[in-house]
Amino acid sequence: MVFVLSKLYQMLPERIKNNQHIIELVQKFNNNNKFKEIESHYRMLDMIFASCDIKATGVMRQIQLLSLELLRLFDNICRKYNLEYWLDYGTLLGAVRHGGFVPWDDDIDIGMIREDYEKLVEVFPKEIEQIDGLSEHIIISKLTKPHTDLNNTNELDALNNNTFILFFQCAYKKPFVHFDVFPKDYIEDDGLTENRNNMQTELQVELRDKISKGEWTFEEGLKEQNKKMKFTYEKTAQVSDAIDGLHNNIHNRIYKTEYIFPLSKIQFEDYEFMCPNDYEEYLPLIYGPEYMHIPHIALDHNTTGFVKNQYNNVKKDIDYGFEEAIRFLKEINDNFE
């Protein structure tokens, strides 16, 4: 095992190999049996990520930096209209664990309480239209009917594998990056029943099924299902993932409202954004108590492959595309009114 870890150490970039924490770790492992608990490549990598400021490189990093400007645009619009949001899921995890993007993450996740979410859906497209030249670069998608009923599909459809998505998504067309906004609902106290998780999963499936068959409009179906789930616009002591918030039918979590509000701020890359008031209680509900450790399997959305295909894998074209897009959005954000 010492041989394996030594080989792994030699393969690390110089800036990581020369990190004092890593040097001490390898020395202690080689010289002291008490470090026998390090039994795998995973454990070594976990300690490296905990000790070093590791960033993505290449197209992945370019995706992240353009996504950052798209997030800044979202933040600017929310602040203009006094809309509350918070970094959520992998984006929040990255802010807490890495001070920015999780090195293998290629999108932005945002949470919003229902009332502000509905205002966002109304005002965001109008703001995009008012900024010179921006609308031609932006896709906004909040599907309320199945893809088969749409006249055209777009990059968001392809990325989602034509899955029936109900929540708000926004993307920069080329090079392609995107963010998701997930609505959250307050739960009435008498809605905290033991079977609500299974019930919400069933209602999610029914909502999509009846919309796809034309039996409900999105608004009719959501109103009906939210009534069954005891969701309310009134502030209560608990918040739930919304029926129209996620598409894999398993994320029906309940968060204490005090974990989220009042919102706080957190550093993400070179900027500050809004985050839950108590993310140390919030994140374990999503990722478990070991959320500060890297996962055994790192997943992304294959945005890198999608972008490379946009430019036929020509590096100079990819680089130029990102440079121009980042410059364009950064200028908008720096001068946003």
mmCIF file of C-alpha atoms in Angstrom:
data_model
loop_
_atom_site.group_PDB
_atom_site.id
_atom_site.type_symbol
_atom_site.label_atom_id
_atom_site.label_comp_id
_atom_site.label_asym_id
_atom_site.label_seq_id
_atom_site.Cartn_x
_atom_site.Cartn_y
_atom_site.Cartn_z
ATOM 1 C CA MET A 1 0.000 0.000 0.000
ATOM 2 C CA VAL A 2 2.892 2.361 0.714
ATOM 3 C CA PHE A 3 4.111 1.734 -2.836
ATOM 4 C CA VAL A 4 0.693 2.557 -4.292
ATOM 5 C CA LEU A 5 0.366 5.803 -2.333
ATOM 6 C CA SER A 6 3.918 6.808 -3.176
ATOM 7 C CA LYS A 7 3.203 6.300 -6.870
ATOM 8 C CA LEU A 8 0.020 8.323 -6.510
ATOM 9 C CA TYR A 9 1.948 11.085 -4.772
ATOM 10 C CA GLN A 10 4.483 11.287 -7.603
ATOM 11 C CA MET A 11 1.656 11.735 -10.109
ATOM 12 C CA LEU A 12 0.260 14.802 -8.352
ATOM 13 C CA PRO A 13 0.833 18.324 -9.771
ATOM 14 C CA GLU A 14 3.794 20.134 -8.224
ATOM 15 C CA ARG A 15 1.618 22.693 -6.443
ATOM 16 C CA ILE A 16 -0.154 19.852 -4.644
ATOM 17 C CA LYS A 17 2.909 17.689 -4.007
ATOM 18 C CA ASN A 18 4.596 20.674 -2.392
ATOM 19 C CA ASN A 19 1.660 21.425 -0.127
ATOM 20 C CA GLN A 20 2.875 21.030 3.441
ATOM 21 C CA HIS A 21 -0.196 19.071 4.536
ATOM 22 C CA ILE A 22 0.336 16.482 1.801
ATOM 23 C CA ILE A 23 4.061 16.179 2.486
ATOM 24 C CA GLU A 24 3.381 15.533 6.176
ATOM 25 C CA LEU A 25 0.631 13.056 5.335
ATOM 26 C CA VAL A 26 2.839 10.932 3.081
ATOM 27 C CA GLN A 27 5.759 11.050 5.527
ATOM 28 C CA LYS A 28 3.571 9.977 8.427
ATOM 29 C CA PHE A 29 2.034 7.158 6.428
ATOM 30 C CA ASN A 30 5.441 5.834 5.376
ATOM 31 C CA ASN A 31 6.837 6.000 8.885
ATOM 32 C CA ASN A 32 3.997 5.269 11.237
ATOM 33 C CA ASN A 33 1.666 2.259 11.411
ATOM 34 C CA LYS A 34 -1.020 4.267 13.146
ATOM 35 C CA PHE A 35 -2.028 5.539 9.698
ATOM 36 C CA LYS A 36 -3.232 2.102 8.636
ATOM 37 C CA GLU A 37 -6.734 3.524 8.418
ATOM 38 C CA ILE A 38 -5.708 4.987 5.055
ATOM 39 C CA GLU A 39 -6.569 1.932 3.026
ATOM 40 C CA SER A 40 -7.463 3.185 -0.406
ATOM 41 C CA HIS A 41 -6.859 5.670 -3.175
ATOM 42 C CA TYR A 42 -10.132 7.258 -2.125
ATOM 43 C CA ARG A 43 -8.886 8.019 1.372
ATOM 44 C CA MET A 44 -5.733 9.589 0.012
ATOM 45 C CA LEU A 45 -7.652 11.689 -2.489
ATOM 46 C CA ASP A 46 -10.131 12.724 0.189
ATOM 47 C CA MET A 47 -7.305 14.098 2.304
ATOM 48 C CA ILE A 48 -5.779 15.852 -0.694
ATOM 49 C CA PHE A 49 -9.048 17.616 -1.439
ATOM 50 C CA ALA A 50 -9.447 18.547 2.223
ATOM 51 C CA SER A 51 -5.944 20.020 2.383
ATOM 52 C CA CYS A 52 -5.515 21.737 -0.979
ATOM 53 C CA ASP A 53 -7.254 24.334 -3.071
ATOM 54 C CA ILE A 54 -7.933 22.170 -6.112
ATOM 55 C CA LYS A 55 -9.670 23.659 -9.140
ATOM 56 C CA ALA A 56 -10.880 22.129 -12.368
ATOM 57 C CA THR A 57 -8.859 22.740 -15.515
ATOM 58 C CA GLY A 58 -9.514 22.901 -19.255
ATOM 59 C CA VAL A 59 -13.061 23.043 -20.599
ATOM 60 C CA MET A 60 -14.544 22.144 -17.209
ATOM 61 C CA ARG A 61 -13.000 25.239 -15.644
ATOM 62 C CA GLN A 62 -14.122 27.385 -18.552
ATOM 63 C CA ILE A 63 -17.657 26.094 -18.051
ATOM 64 C CA GLN A 64 -17.454 26.987 -14.379
ATOM 65 C CA LEU A 65 -16.172 30.518 -14.984
ATOM 66 C CA LEU A 66 -18.902 31.264 -17.541
ATOM 67 C CA SER A 67 -21.465 29.705 -15.180
ATOM 68 C CA LEU A 68 -20.194 32.061 -12.482
ATOM 69 C CA GLU A 69 -21.038 35.070 -14.651
ATOM 70 C CA LEU A 70 -24.473 33.590 -15.372
ATOM 71 C CA LEU A 71 -24.979 33.229 -11.617
ATOM 72 C CA ARG A 72 -23.921 36.856 -11.141
ATOM 73 C CA LEU A 73 -26.562 37.872 -13.680
ATOM 74 C CA PHE A 74 -29.186 35.899 -11.773
ATOM 75 C CA ASP A 75 -28.048 37.490 -8.501
ATOM 76 C CA ASN A 76 -28.217 40.988 -10.002
ATOM 77 C CA ILE A 77 -31.782 40.452 -11.197
ATOM 78 C CA CYS A 78 -32.858 38.989 -7.842
ATOM 79 C CA ARG A 79 -31.377 41.922 -5.946
ATOM 80 C CA LYS A 80 -33.085 44.379 -8.287
ATOM 81 C CA TYR A 81 -36.485 42.863 -7.457
ATOM 82 C CA ASN A 82 -35.723 41.964 -3.812
ATOM 83 C CA LEU A 83 -36.106 38.251 -4.513
ATOM 84 C CA GLU A 84 -34.588 35.848 -2.009
ATOM 85 C CA TYR A 85 -32.680 32.784 -3.184
ATOM 86 C CA TRP A 86 -29.928 30.557 -1.880
ATOM 87 C CA LEU A 87 -27.169 28.442 -3.361
ATOM 88 C CA ASP A 88 -28.402 24.868 -3.196
ATOM 89 C CA TYR A 89 -27.301 21.244 -3.671
ATOM 90 C CA GLY A 90 -23.871 20.867 -5.308
ATOM 91 C CA THR A 91 -23.324 24.618 -5.594
ATOM 92 C CA LEU A 92 -23.851 25.139 -1.872
ATOM 93 C CA LEU A 93 -21.708 22.092 -1.141
ATOM 94 C CA GLY A 94 -18.957 23.525 -3.315
ATOM 95 C CA ALA A 95 -19.108 26.882 -1.545
ATOM 96 C CA VAL A 96 -18.774 25.221 1.869
ATOM 97 C CA ARG A 97 -16.283 22.478 1.022
ATOM 98 C CA HIS A 98 -14.227 24.080 -1.773
ATOM 99 C CA GLY A 99 -14.855 27.813 -1.537
ATOM 100 C CA GLY A 100 -16.364 27.665 -5.027
ATOM 101 C CA PHE A 101 -17.223 24.992 -7.557
ATOM 102 C CA VAL A 102 -16.874 21.335 -6.706
ATOM 103 C CA PRO A 103 -13.986 20.551 -9.109
ATOM 104 C CA TRP A 104 -16.114 18.198 -11.217
ATOM 105 C CA ASP A 105 -19.383 20.190 -11.096
ATOM 106 C CA ASP A 106 -20.613 21.763 -14.315
ATOM 107 C CA ASP A 107 -23.803 23.618 -13.423
ATOM 108 C CA ILE A 108 -25.386 25.904 -10.814
ATOM 109 C CA ASP A 109 -28.164 24.898 -8.387
ATOM 110 C CA ILE A 110 -30.383 27.506 -6.726
ATOM 111 C CA GLY A 111 -33.287 27.258 -4.270
ATOM 112 C CA MET A 112 -36.183 29.721 -3.909
ATOM 113 C CA ILE A 113 -39.315 29.800 -1.811
ATOM 114 C CA ARG A 114 -42.472 29.604 -3.952
ATOM 115 C CA GLU A 115 -43.564 33.251 -3.766
ATOM 116 C CA ASP A 116 -40.198 34.618 -4.912
ATOM 117 C CA TYR A 117 -39.810 31.812 -7.444
ATOM 118 C CA GLU A 118 -43.046 32.780 -9.182
ATOM 119 C CA LYS A 119 -41.949 36.410 -9.316
ATOM 120 C CA LEU A 120 -38.628 35.313 -10.830
ATOM 121 C CA VAL A 121 -40.397 33.361 -13.562
ATOM 122 C CA GLU A 122 -42.254 36.556 -14.447
ATOM 123 C CA VAL A 123 -39.463 39.164 -14.296
ATOM 124 C CA PHE A 124 -36.371 37.249 -15.409
ATOM 125 C CA PRO A 125 -37.323 36.976 -19.119
ATOM 126 C CA LYS A 126 -38.241 40.681 -19.182
ATOM 127 C CA GLU A 127 -34.840 41.642 -17.803
ATOM 128 C CA ILE A 128 -33.072 39.484 -20.360
ATOM 129 C CA GLU A 129 -34.995 41.192 -23.165
ATOM 130 C CA GLN A 130 -34.062 44.667 -21.891
ATOM 131 C CA ILE A 131 -30.291 44.082 -22.046
ATOM 132 C CA ASP A 132 -28.898 44.786 -25.500
ATOM 133 C CA GLY A 133 -27.843 41.654 -27.338
ATOM 134 C CA LEU A 134 -28.399 39.281 -24.420
ATOM 135 C CA SER A 135 -31.620 37.534 -25.398
ATOM 136 C CA GLU A 136 -30.034 35.987 -28.491
ATOM 137 C CA HIS A 137 -27.590 34.145 -26.239
ATOM 138 C CA ILE A 138 -30.033 32.972 -23.553
ATOM 139 C CA ILE A 139 -32.465 30.055 -23.319
ATOM 140 C CA ILE A 140 -35.119 30.146 -20.603
ATOM 141 C CA SER A 141 -37.103 26.986 -20.028
ATOM 142 C CA LYS A 142 -39.896 26.347 -17.581
ATOM 143 C CA LEU A 143 -41.828 23.570 -19.230
ATOM 144 C CA THR A 144 -45.493 23.252 -18.420
ATOM 145 C CA LYS A 145 -46.315 20.713 -21.113
ATOM 146 C CA PRO A 146 -44.484 17.672 -22.476
ATOM 147 C CA HIS A 147 -41.742 18.058 -25.057
ATOM 148 C CA THR A 148 -43.822 16.303 -27.710
ATOM 149 C CA ASP A 149 -46.170 19.302 -27.662
ATOM 150 C CA LEU A 150 -43.393 21.812 -28.287
ATOM 151 C CA ASN A 151 -42.624 23.101 -31.755
ATOM 152 C CA ASN A 152 -38.877 23.170 -31.163
ATOM 153 C CA THR A 153 -36.376 21.533 -28.892
ATOM 154 C CA ASN A 154 -33.208 23.202 -27.651
ATOM 155 C CA GLU A 155 -29.952 22.523 -25.847
ATOM 156 C CA LEU A 156 -31.716 22.239 -22.499
ATOM 157 C CA ASP A 157 -33.939 19.523 -23.927
ATOM 158 C CA ALA A 158 -30.907 17.614 -25.171
ATOM 159 C CA LEU A 159 -29.065 17.977 -21.887
ATOM 160 C CA ASN A 160 -32.082 16.658 -19.999
ATOM 161 C CA ASN A 161 -32.417 13.727 -22.429
ATOM 162 C CA ASN A 162 -35.882 15.055 -23.267
ATOM 163 C CA THR A 163 -37.044 14.398 -19.709
ATOM 164 C CA PHE A 164 -40.227 16.228 -18.728
ATOM 165 C CA ILE A 165 -38.806 19.122 -16.636
ATOM 166 C CA LEU A 166 -41.114 21.491 -14.776
ATOM 167 C CA PHE A 167 -38.724 23.770 -12.890
ATOM 168 C CA PHE A 168 -37.009 26.943 -14.130
ATOM 169 C CA GLN A 169 -33.800 26.575 -16.128
ATOM 170 C CA CYS A 170 -31.651 29.191 -17.824
ATOM 171 C CA ALA A 171 -28.747 28.595 -20.185
ATOM 172 C CA TYR A 172 -26.192 30.481 -22.208
ATOM 173 C CA LYS A 173 -26.484 28.948 -25.667
ATOM 174 C CA LYS A 174 -22.898 28.758 -26.911
ATOM 175 C CA PRO A 175 -20.702 27.826 -25.232
ATOM 176 C CA PHE A 176 -23.417 26.041 -23.326
ATOM 177 C CA VAL A 177 -23.692 26.494 -19.546
ATOM 178 C CA HIS A 178 -26.818 26.529 -17.410
ATOM 179 C CA PHE A 179 -28.374 26.908 -13.981
ATOM 180 C CA ASP A 180 -31.448 25.347 -12.371
ATOM 181 C CA VAL A 181 -33.802 27.082 -9.930
ATOM 182 C CA PHE A 182 -35.710 24.721 -7.649
ATOM 183 C CA PRO A 183 -38.922 25.962 -5.982
ATOM 184 C CA LYS A 184 -39.492 25.134 -2.311
ATOM 185 C CA ASP A 185 -42.811 25.152 -0.445
ATOM 186 C CA TYR A 186 -43.809 25.778 3.147
ATOM 187 C CA ILE A 187 -45.692 22.862 4.753
ATOM 188 C CA GLU A 188 -48.691 23.282 7.040
ATOM 189 C CA ASP A 189 -48.141 21.615 10.412
ATOM 190 C CA ASP A 190 -50.913 19.071 9.842
ATOM 191 C CA GLY A 191 -49.182 18.024 6.619
ATOM 192 C CA LEU A 192 -46.306 16.362 8.486
ATOM 193 C CA THR A 193 -47.638 12.846 8.142
ATOM 194 C CA GLU A 194 -45.557 9.670 8.081
ATOM 195 C CA ASN A 195 -46.519 8.802 4.516
ATOM 196 C CA ARG A 196 -45.914 12.240 2.958
ATOM 197 C CA ASN A 197 -42.657 11.196 1.249
ATOM 198 C CA ASN A 198 -44.281 8.319 -0.652
ATOM 199 C CA MET A 199 -47.336 10.451 -1.253
ATOM 200 C CA GLN A 200 -45.310 13.267 -2.812
ATOM 201 C CA THR A 201 -43.517 10.836 -5.099
ATOM 202 C CA GLU A 202 -46.856 9.478 -6.300
ATOM 203 C CA LEU A 203 -48.224 12.985 -6.822
ATOM 204 C CA GLN A 204 -45.157 13.998 -8.820
ATOM 205 C CA VAL A 205 -45.680 11.087 -11.181
ATOM 206 C CA GLU A 206 -49.405 11.791 -11.451
ATOM 207 C CA LEU A 207 -48.772 15.474 -12.193
ATOM 208 C CA ARG A 208 -46.526 14.724 -15.150
ATOM 209 C CA ASP A 209 -48.781 11.950 -16.400
ATOM 210 C CA LYS A 210 -51.961 14.025 -16.427
ATOM 211 C CA ILE A 211 -50.262 17.052 -17.959
ATOM 212 C CA SER A 212 -48.827 14.856 -20.716
ATOM 213 C CA LYS A 213 -52.302 13.424 -21.411
ATOM 214 C CA GLY A 214 -53.862 16.882 -21.509
ATOM 215 C CA GLU A 215 -56.066 16.180 -18.480
ATOM 216 C CA TRP A 216 -54.514 19.064 -16.522
ATOM 217 C CA THR A 217 -52.773 22.285 -17.342
ATOM 218 C CA PHE A 218 -49.616 22.761 -15.322
ATOM 219 C CA GLU A 219 -51.273 25.382 -13.123
ATOM 220 C CA GLU A 220 -54.359 23.217 -12.483
ATOM 221 C CA GLY A 221 -52.320 20.145 -11.676
ATOM 222 C CA LEU A 222 -49.853 21.886 -9.393
ATOM 223 C CA LYS A 223 -52.642 23.597 -7.453
ATOM 224 C CA GLU A 224 -54.426 20.278 -6.960
ATOM 225 C CA GLN A 225 -51.312 18.373 -5.861
ATOM 226 C CA ASN A 226 -50.067 21.138 -3.569
ATOM 227 C CA LYS A 227 -53.421 21.102 -1.797
ATOM 228 C CA LYS A 228 -53.036 17.377 -1.110
ATOM 229 C CA MET A 229 -49.504 17.915 0.191
ATOM 230 C CA LYS A 230 -50.645 20.713 2.531
ATOM 231 C CA PHE A 231 -48.288 23.213 0.929
ATOM 232 C CA THR A 232 -48.938 26.874 1.705
ATOM 233 C CA TYR A 233 -47.695 30.350 0.843
ATOM 234 C CA GLU A 234 -47.796 31.234 4.533
ATOM 235 C CA LYS A 235 -44.502 30.893 6.374
ATOM 236 C CA THR A 236 -44.397 27.827 8.627
ATOM 237 C CA ALA A 237 -41.729 26.005 10.617
ATOM 238 C CA GLN A 238 -40.793 23.653 7.773
ATOM 239 C CA VAL A 239 -39.963 23.769 4.057
ATOM 240 C CA SER A 240 -40.133 20.981 1.473
ATOM 241 C CA ASP A 241 -38.745 20.299 -1.970
ATOM 242 C CA ALA A 242 -41.607 21.156 -4.306
ATOM 243 C CA ILE A 243 -43.598 18.735 -6.425
ATOM 244 C CA ASP A 244 -42.439 20.579 -9.541
ATOM 245 C CA GLY A 245 -38.943 21.106 -8.139
ATOM 246 C CA LEU A 246 -37.081 17.933 -9.062
ATOM 247 C CA HIS A 247 -37.588 15.269 -11.655
ATOM 248 C CA ASN A 248 -36.263 12.017 -10.176
ATOM 249 C CA ASN A 249 -39.041 11.579 -7.595
ATOM 250 C CA ILE A 250 -36.768 10.894 -4.642
ATOM 251 C CA HIS A 251 -35.823 14.300 -3.228
ATOM 252 C CA ASN A 252 -38.817 14.959 -0.999
ATOM 253 C CA ARG A 253 -36.953 16.341 1.989
ATOM 254 C CA ILE A 254 -38.195 18.463 4.862
ATOM 255 C CA TYR A 255 -35.986 21.300 6.106
ATOM 256 C CA LYS A 256 -36.579 23.368 9.215
ATOM 257 C CA THR A 257 -37.303 26.909 8.112
ATOM 258 C CA GLU A 258 -34.753 28.157 10.638
ATOM 259 C CA TYR A 259 -32.055 26.250 8.729
ATOM 260 C CA ILE A 260 -32.750 28.478 5.713
ATOM 261 C CA PHE A 261 -33.999 31.822 6.990
ATOM 262 C CA PRO A 262 -32.868 34.465 7.588
ATOM 263 C CA LEU A 263 -30.525 33.941 4.665
ATOM 264 C CA SER A 264 -26.820 34.487 5.061
ATOM 265 C CA LYS A 265 -23.957 35.107 2.618
ATOM 266 C CA ILE A 266 -21.151 32.810 1.555
ATOM 267 C CA GLN A 267 -18.028 33.141 -0.555
ATOM 268 C CA PHE A 268 -18.252 31.357 -3.886
ATOM 269 C CA GLU A 269 -15.189 31.777 -6.076
ATOM 270 C CA ASP A 270 -14.490 35.538 -6.090
ATOM 271 C CA TYR A 271 -17.972 36.711 -5.129
ATOM 272 C CA GLU A 272 -20.527 36.468 -2.334
ATOM 273 C CA PHE A 273 -23.948 34.933 -2.836
ATOM 274 C CA MET A 274 -26.890 34.036 -0.612
ATOM 275 C CA CYS A 275 -26.931 30.760 1.316
ATOM 276 C CA PRO A 276 -29.019 29.035 3.998
ATOM 277 C CA ASN A 277 -28.705 30.474 7.465
ATOM 278 C CA ASP A 278 -27.424 27.169 8.914
ATOM 279 C CA TYR A 279 -25.843 25.124 6.131
ATOM 280 C CA GLU A 280 -24.232 22.815 8.680
ATOM 281 C CA GLU A 281 -27.728 21.509 9.437
ATOM 282 C CA TYR A 282 -29.043 21.925 5.881
ATOM 283 C CA LEU A 283 -26.372 20.038 3.915
ATOM 284 C CA PRO A 284 -26.522 16.768 5.900
ATOM 285 C CA LEU A 285 -30.194 16.475 4.937
ATOM 286 C CA ILE A 286 -29.050 16.257 1.305
ATOM 287 C CA TYR A 287 -25.633 14.600 1.420
ATOM 288 C CA GLY A 288 -25.502 12.942 4.844
ATOM 289 C CA PRO A 289 -23.228 13.722 7.792
ATOM 290 C CA GLU A 290 -20.039 13.106 5.767
ATOM 291 C CA TYR A 291 -20.737 15.910 3.290
ATOM 292 C CA MET A 292 -17.288 17.456 3.837
ATOM 293 C CA HIS A 293 -15.680 14.322 2.350
ATOM 294 C CA ILE A 294 -15.513 13.776 -1.400
ATOM 295 C CA PRO A 295 -17.832 11.082 -2.798
ATOM 296 C CA HIS A 296 -16.578 7.717 -3.981
ATOM 297 C CA ILE A 297 -18.146 8.436 -7.382
ATOM 298 C CA ALA A 298 -17.981 11.913 -8.920
ATOM 299 C CA LEU A 299 -20.805 12.659 -11.361
ATOM 300 C CA ASP A 300 -21.322 15.524 -13.800
ATOM 301 C CA HIS A 301 -23.876 16.362 -16.493
ATOM 302 C CA ASN A 302 -21.484 15.809 -19.422
ATOM 303 C CA THR A 303 -21.592 19.500 -20.255
ATOM 304 C CA THR A 304 -17.933 19.313 -21.277
ATOM 305 C CA GLY A 305 -18.763 16.791 -23.991
ATOM 306 C CA PHE A 306 -21.727 18.870 -25.089
ATOM 307 C CA VAL A 307 -19.581 22.017 -25.401
ATOM 308 C CA LYS A 308 -16.796 20.243 -27.260
ATOM 309 C CA ASN A 309 -19.335 18.970 -29.771
ATOM 310 C CA GLN A 310 -20.588 22.535 -30.260
ATOM 311 C CA TYR A 311 -17.110 23.461 -31.515
ATOM 312 C CA ASN A 312 -16.180 20.157 -33.179
ATOM 313 C CA ASN A 313 -13.455 19.694 -30.538
ATOM 314 C CA VAL A 314 -11.394 22.585 -31.952
ATOM 315 C CA LYS A 315 -9.581 23.962 -28.897
ATOM 316 C CA LYS A 316 -8.857 27.441 -30.235
ATOM 317 C CA ASP A 317 -12.531 27.901 -31.108
ATOM 318 C CA ILE A 318 -13.607 26.668 -27.675
ATOM 319 C CA ASP A 319 -11.150 29.018 -25.955
ATOM 320 C CA TYR A 320 -12.279 31.988 -28.039
ATOM 321 C CA GLY A 321 -15.937 31.178 -27.460
ATOM 322 C CA PHE A 322 -15.502 31.161 -23.693
ATOM 323 C CA GLU A 323 -13.340 34.280 -23.654
ATOM 324 C CA GLU A 324 -15.941 36.259 -25.593
ATOM 325 C CA ALA A 325 -18.912 34.932 -23.606
ATOM 326 C CA ILE A 326 -17.270 35.590 -20.240
ATOM 327 C CA ARG A 327 -16.224 39.083 -21.345
ATOM 328 C CA PHE A 328 -19.759 39.815 -22.591
ATOM 329 C CA LEU A 329 -21.517 38.688 -19.405
ATOM 330 C CA LYS A 330 -18.930 40.224 -17.113
ATOM 331 C CA GLU A 331 -19.433 43.619 -18.725
ATOM 332 C CA ILE A 332 -23.203 43.295 -18.246
ATOM 333 C CA ASN A 333 -22.795 42.286 -14.614
ATOM 334 C CA ASP A 334 -20.254 44.966 -13.767
ATOM 335 C CA ASN A 335 -22.571 47.650 -15.179
ATOM 336 C CA PHE A 336 -25.918 46.156 -14.181
ATOM 337 C CA GLU A 337 -28.640 48.629 -13.247
#
